[in-house]
């Protein structure tokens, strides 16, 4: 059973802080993703990665960066947190497309920026 | 542009009533579509995908290329179906999600 683990369920940070959200998957998946989930806006893709040290911008990358130093770990970084980054952040992983594009999601991190 | 549209934010029905959650897509090519579901306090999970042509928990969805739709249907809703439902479109390796529809099933 695939497990995607996000390090924190709830985080409260102050405006201007640097924030790290961590995600680990245990099924040797090639692809990893960060989405944010907002009421009325659905899930929007921030960044994704097809392989170690590779990253691709999603639809809303501004204000975010990512790091993938190991295959199982994908970190989302808010360089200088702002109140409009208050949201639920979801990490997901999947195998390469030849084996299906089903995403497995973590439980999410609810980030509040004050 | 690739897009997924779910026109209803909220759908409320009584137990035993039929349910149809609407999903329309915009995609140039052969689409691959999914429905994901998020129950209260649970993680988002795959419900079904069109290529499998399967029925999960009594739900079915048929891809209609002429109408560019992938509506989710269930003939008799149950209270445990209450959840947030997202339609998604595959674009290369990533999924594009709609804005979601919250289904409320009243007893």
mmCIF file of C-alpha atoms in Angstrom:
data_model
loop_
_atom_site.group_PDB
_atom_site.id
_atom_site.type_symbol
_atom_site.label_atom_id
_atom_site.label_comp_id
_atom_site.label_asym_id
_atom_site.label_seq_id
_atom_site.Cartn_x
_atom_site.Cartn_y
_atom_site.Cartn_z
ATOM 1 C CA UNK A 1 0.000 0.000 0.000
ATOM 2 C CA UNK A 2 1.464 3.310 -1.103
ATOM 3 C CA UNK A 3 2.161 5.756 1.646
ATOM 4 C CA UNK A 4 2.780 9.435 1.142
ATOM 5 C CA UNK A 5 3.702 11.166 4.369
ATOM 6 C CA UNK A 6 3.676 14.890 4.966
ATOM 7 C CA UNK A 7 5.703 15.911 7.970
ATOM 8 C CA UNK A 8 3.223 18.341 9.528
ATOM 9 C CA UNK A 9 -0.559 18.355 9.675
ATOM 10 C CA UNK A 10 -0.800 21.952 10.861
ATOM 11 C CA UNK A 11 1.688 24.796 10.664
ATOM 12 C CA UNK A 12 1.418 28.401 11.802
ATOM 13 C CA UNK A 13 4.038 30.828 10.518
ATOM 14 C CA UNK A 14 4.563 34.561 10.437
ATOM 15 C CA UNK A 15 4.740 36.750 7.359
ATOM 16 C CA UNK A 16 8.254 36.801 5.943
ATOM 17 C CA UNK A 17 9.366 33.501 7.456
ATOM 18 C CA UNK A 18 10.983 30.809 5.337
ATOM 19 C CA UNK A 19 8.807 27.706 5.443
ATOM 20 C CA UNK A 20 9.680 24.129 4.569
ATOM 21 C CA UNK A 21 7.016 21.517 3.841
ATOM 22 C CA UNK A 22 8.339 17.983 3.633
ATOM 23 C CA UNK A 23 6.912 14.990 1.803
ATOM 24 C CA UNK A 24 8.166 11.396 1.690
ATOM 25 C CA UNK A 25 6.831 8.454 -0.329
ATOM 26 C CA UNK A 26 7.749 4.828 0.176
ATOM 27 C CA UNK A 27 6.848 3.220 -3.156
ATOM 28 C CA UNK A 28 9.789 4.238 -5.313
ATOM 29 C CA UNK A 29 7.601 6.494 -7.465
ATOM 30 C CA UNK A 30 9.331 8.580 -10.090
ATOM 31 C CA UNK A 31 6.909 11.511 -10.048
ATOM 32 C CA UNK A 32 6.101 13.792 -7.144
ATOM 33 C CA UNK A 33 3.804 16.807 -6.986
ATOM 34 C CA UNK A 34 2.822 19.710 -4.786
ATOM 35 C CA UNK A 35 -0.706 21.093 -5.017
ATOM 36 C CA UNK A 36 -2.528 23.663 -2.981
ATOM 37 C CA UNK A 37 -6.187 23.148 -2.226
ATOM 38 C CA UNK A 38 -8.447 26.151 -1.698
ATOM 39 C CA UNK A 39 -12.254 26.246 -1.387
ATOM 40 C CA UNK A 40 -13.826 27.156 -4.702
ATOM 41 C CA UNK A 41 -10.514 26.889 -6.536
ATOM 42 C CA UNK A 42 -9.930 23.161 -6.335
ATOM 43 C CA UNK A 43 -6.403 21.781 -6.577
ATOM 44 C CA UNK A 44 -3.783 23.882 -8.304
ATOM 45 C CA UNK A 45 -0.380 22.519 -9.218
ATOM 46 C CA UNK A 46 2.573 24.401 -7.773
ATOM 47 C CA UNK A 47 5.574 22.297 -8.805
ATOM 48 C CA UNK A 48 6.309 18.740 -9.832
ATOM 49 C CA UNK A 49 9.319 16.535 -10.362
ATOM 50 C CA UNK A 50 9.941 13.597 -12.681
ATOM 51 C CA UNK A 51 13.221 12.535 -11.141
ATOM 52 C CA UNK A 52 15.845 13.386 -8.586
ATOM 53 C CA UNK A 53 17.167 16.920 -8.971
ATOM 54 C CA UNK A 54 14.570 17.655 -11.650
ATOM 55 C CA UNK A 55 11.723 20.100 -11.212
ATOM 56 C CA UNK A 56 9.041 21.642 -13.360
ATOM 57 C CA UNK A 57 6.837 24.644 -12.692
ATOM 58 C CA UNK A 58 3.144 24.037 -12.388
ATOM 59 C CA UNK A 59 0.381 26.572 -12.761
ATOM 60 C CA UNK A 60 1.133 28.738 -9.699
ATOM 61 C CA UNK A 61 4.874 28.544 -8.889
ATOM 62 C CA UNK A 62 5.320 32.176 -7.848
ATOM 63 C CA UNK A 63 6.566 32.492 -4.285
ATOM 64 C CA UNK A 64 7.524 28.820 -4.058
ATOM 65 C CA UNK A 65 10.519 26.650 -4.786
ATOM 66 C CA UNK A 66 11.160 22.918 -4.439
ATOM 67 C CA UNK A 67 13.964 20.494 -3.745
ATOM 68 C CA UNK A 68 14.315 16.848 -4.672
ATOM 69 C CA UNK A 69 17.681 15.541 -3.546
ATOM 70 C CA UNK A 70 16.453 11.976 -3.036
ATOM 71 C CA UNK A 71 13.867 10.016 -4.989
ATOM 72 C CA UNK A 72 11.579 9.522 -2.019
ATOM 73 C CA UNK A 73 11.585 13.095 -0.716
ATOM 74 C CA UNK A 74 10.113 16.247 -2.243
ATOM 75 C CA UNK A 75 10.233 19.504 -0.312
ATOM 76 C CA UNK A 76 8.214 22.647 -0.909
ATOM 77 C CA UNK A 77 9.809 25.908 0.183
ATOM 78 C CA UNK A 78 8.110 29.223 0.766
ATOM 79 C CA UNK A 79 11.010 31.672 0.569
ATOM 80 C CA UNK A 80 9.153 34.480 2.343
ATOM 81 C CA UNK A 81 5.712 33.457 3.518
ATOM 82 C CA UNK A 82 2.799 35.768 2.828
ATOM 83 C CA UNK A 83 -0.782 35.708 4.053
ATOM 84 C CA UNK A 84 -2.085 34.719 0.611
ATOM 85 C CA UNK A 85 -0.146 31.485 0.957
ATOM 86 C CA UNK A 86 -2.422 30.356 3.765
ATOM 87 C CA UNK A 87 -3.823 27.137 2.358
ATOM 88 C CA UNK A 88 -3.970 23.354 2.482
ATOM 89 C CA UNK A 89 -0.916 21.889 0.766
ATOM 90 C CA UNK A 90 -1.121 18.406 -0.716
ATOM 91 C CA UNK A 91 1.784 16.271 -1.794
ATOM 92 C CA UNK A 92 1.273 13.404 -4.240
ATOM 93 C CA UNK A 93 3.310 10.785 -6.047
ATOM 94 C CA UNK A 94 2.835 8.505 -9.039
ATOM 95 C CA UNK A 95 4.686 6.060 -11.242
ATOM 96 C CA UNK A 96 5.905 7.139 -14.646
ATOM 97 C CA UNK A 97 3.071 7.489 -17.178
ATOM 98 C CA UNK A 98 3.653 4.141 -18.852
ATOM 99 C CA UNK A 99 2.485 2.507 -15.671
ATOM 100 C CA UNK A 100 -0.516 4.679 -15.074
ATOM 101 C CA UNK A 101 -0.924 8.215 -13.858
ATOM 102 C CA UNK A 102 -2.854 7.544 -10.675
ATOM 103 C CA UNK A 103 -1.810 9.962 -7.960
ATOM 104 C CA UNK A 104 -1.425 8.913 -4.335
ATOM 105 C CA UNK A 105 -1.898 11.794 -1.937
ATOM 106 C CA UNK A 106 -0.617 12.665 1.491
ATOM 107 C CA UNK A 107 -2.911 13.821 4.283
ATOM 108 C CA UNK A 108 -2.091 17.449 3.671
ATOM 109 C CA UNK A 109 -0.521 20.298 5.618
ATOM 110 C CA UNK A 110 -2.781 23.163 6.654
ATOM 111 C CA UNK A 111 -0.539 26.230 6.642
ATOM 112 C CA UNK A 112 -1.625 29.464 8.263
ATOM 113 C CA UNK A 113 0.483 32.564 7.660
ATOM 114 C CA UNK A 114 -0.213 35.361 10.123
ATOM 115 C CA UNK B 1 -6.241 25.457 -23.209
ATOM 116 C CA UNK B 2 -6.569 22.335 -21.089
ATOM 117 C CA UNK B 3 -9.278 22.782 -18.549
ATOM 118 C CA UNK B 4 -11.673 20.865 -16.315
ATOM 119 C CA UNK B 5 -14.985 22.442 -15.361
ATOM 120 C CA UNK B 6 -17.227 21.310 -12.544
ATOM 121 C CA UNK B 7 -20.168 23.707 -12.640
ATOM 122 C CA UNK B 8 -21.712 22.800 -9.284
ATOM 123 C CA UNK B 9 -20.015 23.707 -6.004
ATOM 124 C CA UNK B 10 -22.622 21.881 -3.958
ATOM 125 C CA UNK B 11 -25.073 19.123 -4.735
ATOM 126 C CA UNK B 12 -27.597 18.077 -2.100
ATOM 127 C CA UNK B 13 -29.799 15.022 -2.419
ATOM 128 C CA UNK B 14 -31.754 12.672 -0.180
ATOM 129 C CA UNK B 15 -30.720 9.106 0.452
ATOM 130 C CA UNK B 16 -31.908 6.835 -2.344
ATOM 131 C CA UNK B 17 -32.086 9.608 -4.950
ATOM 132 C CA UNK B 18 -30.023 9.464 -8.141
ATOM 133 C CA UNK B 19 -26.854 11.513 -8.288
ATOM 134 C CA UNK B 20 -25.036 13.080 -11.222
ATOM 135 C CA UNK B 21 -21.929 15.168 -10.690
ATOM 136 C CA UNK B 22 -21.044 17.063 -13.827
ATOM 137 C CA UNK B 23 -17.613 17.363 -15.367
ATOM 138 C CA UNK B 24 -16.663 18.930 -18.689
ATOM 139 C CA UNK B 25 -13.194 19.136 -20.114
ATOM 140 C CA UNK B 26 -11.218 20.949 -22.766
ATOM 141 C CA UNK B 27 -8.329 18.996 -24.294
ATOM 142 C CA UNK B 28 -6.810 18.675 -27.749
ATOM 143 C CA UNK B 29 -6.070 15.012 -28.124
ATOM 144 C CA UNK B 30 -7.275 11.786 -26.614
ATOM 145 C CA UNK B 31 -8.239 12.573 -23.013
ATOM 146 C CA UNK B 32 -7.670 10.444 -19.949
ATOM 147 C CA UNK B 33 -10.058 11.330 -17.144
ATOM 148 C CA UNK B 34 -10.387 10.488 -13.479
ATOM 149 C CA UNK B 35 -12.665 11.062 -10.520
ATOM 150 C CA UNK B 36 -11.065 11.574 -7.115
ATOM 151 C CA UNK B 37 -12.942 11.691 -3.815
ATOM 152 C CA UNK B 38 -12.125 13.148 -0.411
ATOM 153 C CA UNK B 39 -14.208 11.963 2.536
ATOM 154 C CA UNK B 40 -14.244 13.980 5.727
ATOM 155 C CA UNK B 41 -10.860 13.890 7.479
ATOM 156 C CA UNK B 42 -9.416 11.493 4.889
ATOM 157 C CA UNK B 43 -6.884 11.972 2.150
ATOM 158 C CA UNK B 44 -7.819 12.498 -1.470
ATOM 159 C CA UNK B 45 -8.057 9.167 -3.277
ATOM 160 C CA UNK B 46 -8.842 7.799 -6.694
ATOM 161 C CA UNK B 47 -12.454 6.780 -7.203
ATOM 162 C CA UNK B 48 -12.377 5.671 -10.817
ATOM 163 C CA UNK B 49 -10.762 6.278 -14.190
ATOM 164 C CA UNK B 50 -12.430 6.157 -17.574
ATOM 165 C CA UNK B 51 -9.983 3.712 -19.148
ATOM 166 C CA UNK B 52 -10.945 1.068 -16.595
ATOM 167 C CA UNK B 53 -14.669 1.346 -17.358
ATOM 168 C CA UNK B 54 -15.337 0.126 -13.849
ATOM 169 C CA UNK B 55 -17.985 0.740 -11.213
ATOM 170 C CA UNK B 56 -16.684 1.675 -7.789
ATOM 171 C CA UNK B 57 -19.017 1.967 -4.786
ATOM 172 C CA UNK B 58 -21.904 2.020 -7.264
ATOM 173 C CA UNK B 59 -20.506 5.012 -9.169
ATOM 174 C CA UNK B 60 -19.950 4.994 -12.914
ATOM 175 C CA UNK B 61 -18.684 7.596 -15.354
ATOM 176 C CA UNK B 62 -18.765 7.494 -19.135
ATOM 177 C CA UNK B 63 -16.533 9.539 -21.353
ATOM 178 C CA UNK B 64 -18.568 11.411 -23.953
ATOM 179 C CA UNK B 65 -16.137 12.885 -26.454
ATOM 180 C CA UNK B 66 -18.885 14.594 -28.428
ATOM 181 C CA UNK B 67 -20.025 16.567 -25.401
ATOM 182 C CA UNK B 68 -16.530 16.619 -23.829
ATOM 183 C CA UNK B 69 -18.040 15.355 -20.603
ATOM 184 C CA UNK B 70 -17.231 12.786 -17.931
ATOM 185 C CA UNK B 71 -20.165 12.954 -15.543
ATOM 186 C CA UNK B 72 -20.180 10.809 -12.403
ATOM 187 C CA UNK B 73 -23.402 8.946 -11.718
ATOM 188 C CA UNK B 74 -24.939 6.766 -9.061
ATOM 189 C CA UNK B 75 -28.531 5.506 -9.212
ATOM 190 C CA UNK B 76 -29.183 5.480 -5.444
ATOM 191 C CA UNK B 77 -27.175 7.789 -3.194
ATOM 192 C CA UNK B 78 -26.081 6.680 0.277
ATOM 193 C CA UNK B 79 -25.228 8.872 3.262
ATOM 194 C CA UNK B 80 -21.656 7.599 3.170
ATOM 195 C CA UNK B 81 -21.280 9.088 -0.319
ATOM 196 C CA UNK B 82 -21.160 12.558 1.225
ATOM 197 C CA UNK B 83 -17.746 13.917 0.263
ATOM 198 C CA UNK B 84 -15.850 16.279 -1.987
ATOM 199 C CA UNK B 85 -15.503 15.033 -5.561
ATOM 200 C CA UNK B 86 -12.905 16.222 -8.053
ATOM 201 C CA UNK B 87 -12.765 15.503 -11.748
ATOM 202 C CA UNK B 88 -9.254 15.409 -13.224
ATOM 203 C CA UNK B 89 -7.687 15.353 -16.682
ATOM 204 C CA UNK B 90 -4.306 13.858 -17.409
ATOM 205 C CA UNK B 91 -1.875 16.135 -19.243
ATOM 206 C CA UNK B 92 1.400 14.270 -19.878
ATOM 207 C CA UNK B 93 2.553 13.278 -16.393
ATOM 208 C CA UNK B 94 0.385 15.610 -14.372
ATOM 209 C CA UNK B 95 -3.289 15.913 -13.523
ATOM 210 C CA UNK B 96 -5.394 19.026 -13.992
ATOM 211 C CA UNK B 97 -8.197 19.183 -11.457
ATOM 212 C CA UNK B 98 -11.558 20.859 -11.495
ATOM 213 C CA UNK B 99 -12.786 23.050 -8.662
ATOM 214 C CA UNK B 100 -14.677 20.209 -7.033
ATOM 215 C CA UNK B 101 -18.282 19.454 -6.097
ATOM 216 C CA UNK B 102 -19.365 18.808 -2.552
ATOM 217 C CA UNK B 103 -22.016 16.101 -2.405
ATOM 218 C CA UNK B 104 -24.304 16.103 0.599
ATOM 219 C CA UNK B 105 -26.629 13.132 1.050
ATOM 220 C CA UNK B 106 -29.358 13.682 3.626
ATOM 221 C CA UNK B 107 -31.063 10.806 5.459
#
